[in-house]
Short mmCIF file of C-alpha atoms in Angstrom, two decimals:
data_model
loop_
_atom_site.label_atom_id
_atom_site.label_comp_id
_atom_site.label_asym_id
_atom_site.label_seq_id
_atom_site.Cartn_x
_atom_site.Cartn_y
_atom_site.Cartn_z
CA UNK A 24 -150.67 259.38 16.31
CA UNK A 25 -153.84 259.73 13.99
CA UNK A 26 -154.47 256.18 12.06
CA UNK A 27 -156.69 256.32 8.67
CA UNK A 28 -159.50 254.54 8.12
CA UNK A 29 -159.62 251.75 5.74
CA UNK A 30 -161.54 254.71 3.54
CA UNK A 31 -158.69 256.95 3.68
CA UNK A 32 -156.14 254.71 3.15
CA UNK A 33 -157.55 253.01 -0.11
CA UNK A 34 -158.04 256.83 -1.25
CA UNK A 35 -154.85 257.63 -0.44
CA UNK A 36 -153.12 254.42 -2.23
CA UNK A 37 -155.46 255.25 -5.10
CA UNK A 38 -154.66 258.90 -5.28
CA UNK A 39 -150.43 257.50 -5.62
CA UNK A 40 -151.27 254.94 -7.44
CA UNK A 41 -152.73 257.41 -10.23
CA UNK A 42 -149.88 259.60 -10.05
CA UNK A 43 -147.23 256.89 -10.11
CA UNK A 44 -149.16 255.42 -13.33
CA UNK A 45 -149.15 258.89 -14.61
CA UNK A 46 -145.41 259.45 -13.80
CA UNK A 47 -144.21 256.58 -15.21
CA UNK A 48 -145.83 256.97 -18.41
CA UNK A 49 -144.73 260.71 -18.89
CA UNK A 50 -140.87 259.34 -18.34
CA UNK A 51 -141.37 256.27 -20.58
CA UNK A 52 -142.61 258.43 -23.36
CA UNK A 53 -139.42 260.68 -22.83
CA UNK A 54 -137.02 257.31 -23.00
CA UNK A 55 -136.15 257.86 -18.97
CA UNK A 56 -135.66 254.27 -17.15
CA UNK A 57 -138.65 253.90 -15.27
CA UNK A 58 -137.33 250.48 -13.62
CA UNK A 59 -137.40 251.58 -10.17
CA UNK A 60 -140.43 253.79 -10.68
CA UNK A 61 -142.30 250.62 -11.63
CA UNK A 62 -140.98 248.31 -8.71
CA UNK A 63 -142.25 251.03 -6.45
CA UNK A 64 -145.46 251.36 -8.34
CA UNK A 65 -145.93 247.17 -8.15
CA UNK A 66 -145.38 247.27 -4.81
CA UNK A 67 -147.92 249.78 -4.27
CA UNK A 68 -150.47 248.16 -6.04
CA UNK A 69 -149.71 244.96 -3.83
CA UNK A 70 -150.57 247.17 -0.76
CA UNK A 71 -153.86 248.05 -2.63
CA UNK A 72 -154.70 244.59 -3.34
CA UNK A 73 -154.01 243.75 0.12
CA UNK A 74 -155.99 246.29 1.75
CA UNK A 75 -158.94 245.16 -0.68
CA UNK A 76 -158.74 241.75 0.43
CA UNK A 77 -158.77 242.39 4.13
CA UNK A 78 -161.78 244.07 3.49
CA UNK A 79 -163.55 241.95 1.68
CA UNK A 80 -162.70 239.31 3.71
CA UNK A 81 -164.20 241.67 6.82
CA UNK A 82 -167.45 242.09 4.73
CA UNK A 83 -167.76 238.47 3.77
CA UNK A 84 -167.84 237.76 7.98
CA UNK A 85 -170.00 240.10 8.51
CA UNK A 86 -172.61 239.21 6.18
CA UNK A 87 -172.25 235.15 7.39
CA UNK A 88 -172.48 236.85 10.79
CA UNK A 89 -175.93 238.59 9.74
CA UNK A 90 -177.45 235.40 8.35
CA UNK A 91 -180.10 234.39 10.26
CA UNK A 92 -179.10 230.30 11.26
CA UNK A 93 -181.82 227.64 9.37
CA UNK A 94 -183.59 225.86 11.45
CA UNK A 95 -181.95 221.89 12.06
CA UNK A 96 -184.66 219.85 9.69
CA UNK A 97 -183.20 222.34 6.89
CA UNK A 98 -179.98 221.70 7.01
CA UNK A 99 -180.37 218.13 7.38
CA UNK A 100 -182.61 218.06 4.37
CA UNK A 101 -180.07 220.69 2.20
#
């Protein structure tokens, strides 16, 4: 089993995203229910937003991990 990177997964939810947005727009404008469409499109975007956070949240812990430490008398005087 092949597993994306975090890369090719945002361009991948990206890539449906866009077409989903597209999609439902095309139907609305025709008077087709888009309800379902929409719930699928939502939740979607939620897997987006989640796959955003993780990485941020990887990035921000990297960066504190990069920081070099301040020395004691610093801190104590910050």
């Amino acid at each position: 089993m092949v597993t994306d990177t975090r890369d090719e997964r945002i361009a991948k939810l990206e890539a449906r995203l866009t077409k989903g947005f597209d999609a439902i727009g095309e139907a609305t404008s025709k008077h087709i229910d888009v309800t379902n469409w929409e719930r699928a499109w939502i939740e979607l975007l939620a897997e987006y937003e989640r796959l955003n956070d993780e990485i941020a949240a990887h990035h921000a812990e990297t960066v504190q991990a990069e920081l070099p430490a301040m020395p004691r008398a610093e801190v104590e005087a910050a």
